[in-house]
mmCIF file of C-alpha atoms in Angstrom:
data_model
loop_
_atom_site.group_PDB
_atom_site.id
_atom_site.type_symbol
_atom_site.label_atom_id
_atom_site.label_comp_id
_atom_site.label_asym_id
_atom_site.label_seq_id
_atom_site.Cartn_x
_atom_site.Cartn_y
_atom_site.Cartn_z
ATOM 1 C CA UNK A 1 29.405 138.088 188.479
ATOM 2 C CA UNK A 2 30.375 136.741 191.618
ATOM 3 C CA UNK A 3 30.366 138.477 194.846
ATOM 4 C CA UNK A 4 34.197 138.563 194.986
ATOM 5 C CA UNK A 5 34.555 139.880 191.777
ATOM 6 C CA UNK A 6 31.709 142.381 192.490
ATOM 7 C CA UNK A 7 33.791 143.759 196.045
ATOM 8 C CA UNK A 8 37.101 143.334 194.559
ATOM 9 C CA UNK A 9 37.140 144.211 190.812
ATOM 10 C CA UNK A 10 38.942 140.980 190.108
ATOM 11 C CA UNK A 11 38.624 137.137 189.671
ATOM 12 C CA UNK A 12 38.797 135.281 192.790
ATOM 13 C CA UNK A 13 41.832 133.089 192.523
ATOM 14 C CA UNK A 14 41.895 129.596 194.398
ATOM 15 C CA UNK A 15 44.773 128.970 196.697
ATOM 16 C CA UNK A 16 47.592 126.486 195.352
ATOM 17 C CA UNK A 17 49.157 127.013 198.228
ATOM 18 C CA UNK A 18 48.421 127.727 201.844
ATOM 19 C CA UNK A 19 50.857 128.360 204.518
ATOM 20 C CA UNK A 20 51.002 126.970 207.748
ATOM 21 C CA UNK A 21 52.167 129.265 210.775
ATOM 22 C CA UNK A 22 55.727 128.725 211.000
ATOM 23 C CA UNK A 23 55.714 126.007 208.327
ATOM 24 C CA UNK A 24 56.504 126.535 204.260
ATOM 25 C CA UNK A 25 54.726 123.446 203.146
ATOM 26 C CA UNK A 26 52.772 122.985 199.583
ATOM 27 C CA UNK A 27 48.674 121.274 200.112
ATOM 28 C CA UNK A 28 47.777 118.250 198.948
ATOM 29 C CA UNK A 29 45.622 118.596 195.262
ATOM 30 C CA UNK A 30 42.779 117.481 198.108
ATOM 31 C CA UNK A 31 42.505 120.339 199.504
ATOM 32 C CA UNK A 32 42.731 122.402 196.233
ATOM 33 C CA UNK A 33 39.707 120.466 194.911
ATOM 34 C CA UNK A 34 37.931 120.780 197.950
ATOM 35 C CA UNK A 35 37.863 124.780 197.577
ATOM 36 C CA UNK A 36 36.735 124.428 193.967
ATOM 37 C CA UNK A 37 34.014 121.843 194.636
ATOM 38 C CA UNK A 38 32.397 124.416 197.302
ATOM 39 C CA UNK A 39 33.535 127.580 194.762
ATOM 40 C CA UNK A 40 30.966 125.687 192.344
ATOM 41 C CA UNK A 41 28.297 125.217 194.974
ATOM 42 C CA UNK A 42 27.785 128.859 196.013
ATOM 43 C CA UNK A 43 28.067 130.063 191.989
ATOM 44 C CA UNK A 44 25.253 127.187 191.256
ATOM 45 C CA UNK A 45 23.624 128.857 194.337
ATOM 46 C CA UNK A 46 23.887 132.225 193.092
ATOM 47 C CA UNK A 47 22.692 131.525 189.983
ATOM 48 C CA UNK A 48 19.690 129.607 191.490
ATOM 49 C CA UNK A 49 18.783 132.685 193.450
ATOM 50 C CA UNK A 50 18.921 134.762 190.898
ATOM 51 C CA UNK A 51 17.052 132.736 188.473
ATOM 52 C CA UNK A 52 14.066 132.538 190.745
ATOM 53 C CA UNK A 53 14.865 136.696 191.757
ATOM 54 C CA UNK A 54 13.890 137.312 188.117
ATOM 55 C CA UNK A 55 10.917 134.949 187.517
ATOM 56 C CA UNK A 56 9.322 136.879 190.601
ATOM 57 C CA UNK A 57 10.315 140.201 188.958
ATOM 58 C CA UNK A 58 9.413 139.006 185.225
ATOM 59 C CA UNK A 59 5.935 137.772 186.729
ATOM 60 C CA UNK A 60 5.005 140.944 188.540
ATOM 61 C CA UNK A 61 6.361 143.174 185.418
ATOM 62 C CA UNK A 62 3.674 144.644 183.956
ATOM 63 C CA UNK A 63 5.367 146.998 180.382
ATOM 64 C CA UNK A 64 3.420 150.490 179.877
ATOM 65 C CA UNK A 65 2.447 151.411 176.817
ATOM 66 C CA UNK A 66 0.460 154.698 175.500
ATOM 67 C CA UNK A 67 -1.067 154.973 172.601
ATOM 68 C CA UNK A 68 -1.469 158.808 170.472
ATOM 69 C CA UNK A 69 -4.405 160.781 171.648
ATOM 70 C CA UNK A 70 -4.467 158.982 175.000
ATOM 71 C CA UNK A 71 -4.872 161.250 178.113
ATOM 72 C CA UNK A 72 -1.569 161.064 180.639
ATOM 73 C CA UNK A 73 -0.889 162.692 184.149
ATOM 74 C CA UNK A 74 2.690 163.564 184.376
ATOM 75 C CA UNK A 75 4.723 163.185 187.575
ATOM 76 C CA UNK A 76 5.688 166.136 188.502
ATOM 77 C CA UNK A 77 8.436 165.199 190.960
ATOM 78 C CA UNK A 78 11.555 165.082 188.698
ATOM 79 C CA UNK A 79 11.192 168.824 187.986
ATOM 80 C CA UNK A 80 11.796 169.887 191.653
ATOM 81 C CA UNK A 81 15.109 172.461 190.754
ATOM 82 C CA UNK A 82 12.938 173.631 187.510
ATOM 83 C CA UNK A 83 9.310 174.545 188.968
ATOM 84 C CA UNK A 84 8.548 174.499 191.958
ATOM 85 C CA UNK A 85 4.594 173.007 192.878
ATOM 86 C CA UNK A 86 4.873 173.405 196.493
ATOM 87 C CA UNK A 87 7.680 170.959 196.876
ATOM 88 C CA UNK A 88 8.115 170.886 200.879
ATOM 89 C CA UNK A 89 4.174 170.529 201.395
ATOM 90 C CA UNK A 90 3.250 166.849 201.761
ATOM 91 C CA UNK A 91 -0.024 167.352 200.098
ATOM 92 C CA UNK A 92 1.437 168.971 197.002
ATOM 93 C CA UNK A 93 1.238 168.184 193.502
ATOM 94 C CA UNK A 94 2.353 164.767 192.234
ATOM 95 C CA UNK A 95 1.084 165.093 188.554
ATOM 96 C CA UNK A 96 -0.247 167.589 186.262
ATOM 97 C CA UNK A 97 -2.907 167.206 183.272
ATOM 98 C CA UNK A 98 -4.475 165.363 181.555
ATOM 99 C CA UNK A 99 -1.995 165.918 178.914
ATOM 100 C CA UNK A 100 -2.389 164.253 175.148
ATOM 101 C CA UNK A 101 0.251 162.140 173.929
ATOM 102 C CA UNK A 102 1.467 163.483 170.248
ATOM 103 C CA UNK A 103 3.270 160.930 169.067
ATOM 104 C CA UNK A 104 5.659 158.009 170.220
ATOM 105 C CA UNK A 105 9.455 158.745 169.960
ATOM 106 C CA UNK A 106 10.684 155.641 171.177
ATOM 107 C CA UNK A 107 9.478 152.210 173.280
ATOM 108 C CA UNK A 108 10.165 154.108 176.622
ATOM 109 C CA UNK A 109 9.468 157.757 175.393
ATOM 110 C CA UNK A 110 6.321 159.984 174.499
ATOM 111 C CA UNK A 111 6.464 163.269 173.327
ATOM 112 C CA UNK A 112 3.660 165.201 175.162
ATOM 113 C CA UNK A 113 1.255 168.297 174.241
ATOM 114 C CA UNK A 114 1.973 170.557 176.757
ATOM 115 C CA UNK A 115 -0.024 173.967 177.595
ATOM 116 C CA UNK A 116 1.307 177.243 176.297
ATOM 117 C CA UNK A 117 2.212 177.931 180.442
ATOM 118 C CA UNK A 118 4.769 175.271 179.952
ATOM 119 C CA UNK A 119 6.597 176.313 176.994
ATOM 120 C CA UNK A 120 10.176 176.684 178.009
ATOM 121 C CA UNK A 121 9.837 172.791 179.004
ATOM 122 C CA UNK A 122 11.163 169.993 176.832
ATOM 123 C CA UNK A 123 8.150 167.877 175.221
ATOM 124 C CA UNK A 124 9.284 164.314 175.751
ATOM 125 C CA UNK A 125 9.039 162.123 178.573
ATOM 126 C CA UNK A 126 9.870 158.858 179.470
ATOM 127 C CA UNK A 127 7.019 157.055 180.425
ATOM 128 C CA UNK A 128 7.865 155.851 184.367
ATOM 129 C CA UNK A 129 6.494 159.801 184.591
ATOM 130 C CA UNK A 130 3.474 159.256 183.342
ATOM 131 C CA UNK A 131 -0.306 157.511 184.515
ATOM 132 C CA UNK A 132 -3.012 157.312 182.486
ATOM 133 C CA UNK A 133 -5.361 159.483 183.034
ATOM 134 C CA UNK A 134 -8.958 157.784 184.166
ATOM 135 C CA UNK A 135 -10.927 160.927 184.435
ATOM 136 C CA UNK A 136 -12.234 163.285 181.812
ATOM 137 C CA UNK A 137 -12.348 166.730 183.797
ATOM 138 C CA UNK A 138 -8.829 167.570 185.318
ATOM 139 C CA UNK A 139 -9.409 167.461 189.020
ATOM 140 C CA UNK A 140 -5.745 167.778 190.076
ATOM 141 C CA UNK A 141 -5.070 171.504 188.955
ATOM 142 C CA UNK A 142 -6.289 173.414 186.337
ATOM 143 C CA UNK A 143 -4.007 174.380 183.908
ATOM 144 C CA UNK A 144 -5.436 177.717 183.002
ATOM 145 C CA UNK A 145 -4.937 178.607 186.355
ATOM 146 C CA UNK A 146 -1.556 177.726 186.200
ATOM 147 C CA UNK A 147 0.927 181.503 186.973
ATOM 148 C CA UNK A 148 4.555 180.303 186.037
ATOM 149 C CA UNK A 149 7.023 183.864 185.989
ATOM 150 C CA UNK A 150 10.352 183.653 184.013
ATOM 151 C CA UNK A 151 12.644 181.484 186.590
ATOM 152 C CA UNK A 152 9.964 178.735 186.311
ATOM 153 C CA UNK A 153 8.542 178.963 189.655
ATOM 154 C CA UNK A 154 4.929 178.884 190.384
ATOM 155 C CA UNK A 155 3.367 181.610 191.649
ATOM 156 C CA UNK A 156 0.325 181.573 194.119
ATOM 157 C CA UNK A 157 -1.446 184.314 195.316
ATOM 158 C CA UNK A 158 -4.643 184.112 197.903
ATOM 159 C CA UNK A 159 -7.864 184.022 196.128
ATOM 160 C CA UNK A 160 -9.735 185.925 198.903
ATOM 161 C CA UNK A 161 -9.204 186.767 202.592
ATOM 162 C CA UNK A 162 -12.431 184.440 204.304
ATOM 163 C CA UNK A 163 -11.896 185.474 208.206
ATOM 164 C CA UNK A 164 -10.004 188.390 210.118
ATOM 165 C CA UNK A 165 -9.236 188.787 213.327
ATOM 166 C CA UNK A 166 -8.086 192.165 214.860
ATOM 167 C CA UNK A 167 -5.277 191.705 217.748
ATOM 168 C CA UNK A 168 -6.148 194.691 220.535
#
């Protein structure tokens, strides 16, 4: 698409006729071809760009594929109005597991086994959410540790109390 037809919504029509100030007088078929020749530069020009836009795209595209049993981390991030894993901290969670995948449902979709804590969640995910998973012990969070009440929030409570200090 051209950029005309991108800003405008419609086909960018050459001039037959251009108006001088003051003057009704029709262009010479010069002219008119003169606009067309450079029309035809800049689309050969956009094409060209965008040619070599998507060899450097194509040649940095790496496709992600999981295969059933394999251990995932899933992003956490697109959940942020469902549960909440200490969204506003900075050092929060980005990913939760390692989570088996069950079974493929389509190219760009797993379906995953989630813990019983995560029931009310749907099972498949597309698979920009998910890493694989390169260690064996889950050193992110434990999911047995994992508190989740009825509105799907997380809930943390201290562990113990390791200093005190009495104010006078």
């Amino acid at each position: 698409m051209a950029p005309y037809e991108m800003l405008y919504r419609r086909r960018c029509h050459t001039p037959t006729c251009w108006l001088e100030p003051g003057e009704k007088q029709f262009t010479s078929s010069e002219i008119v071809q003169i606009t067309e020749d450079k029309v035809k530069i800049a689309r050969e020009r956009l094409r060209v760009a965008r040619e070599c836009k998507k060899k450097y795209s194509d040649m940095k595209h790496r496709p992600k594929t999981f295969e059933v049993g394999e251990k995932l981390m899933l992003k956490v991030s697109p959940w942020k109005g469902i549960i909440c894993f200490r969204k506003r901290s900075k050092l929060g969670l980005r990913y939760i597991g390692p989570l088996a995948v069950l079974e493929r449902v389509e190219d760009q979709a797993n379906k995953l086994q989630l813990p019983p804590e995560l029931a009310g969640i749907h099972d498949v995910f597309h698979i920009c959410y998910m890493r694989k998973c390169l260690v064996e012990k889950p050193s992110v969070l434990p999911l047995d540790e994992l508190q989740v009440d009825e509105s799907k929030r997380l809930v943390e409570e201290p562990v113990a109390i390791l200093e005190c200090q009495a104010v006078a």
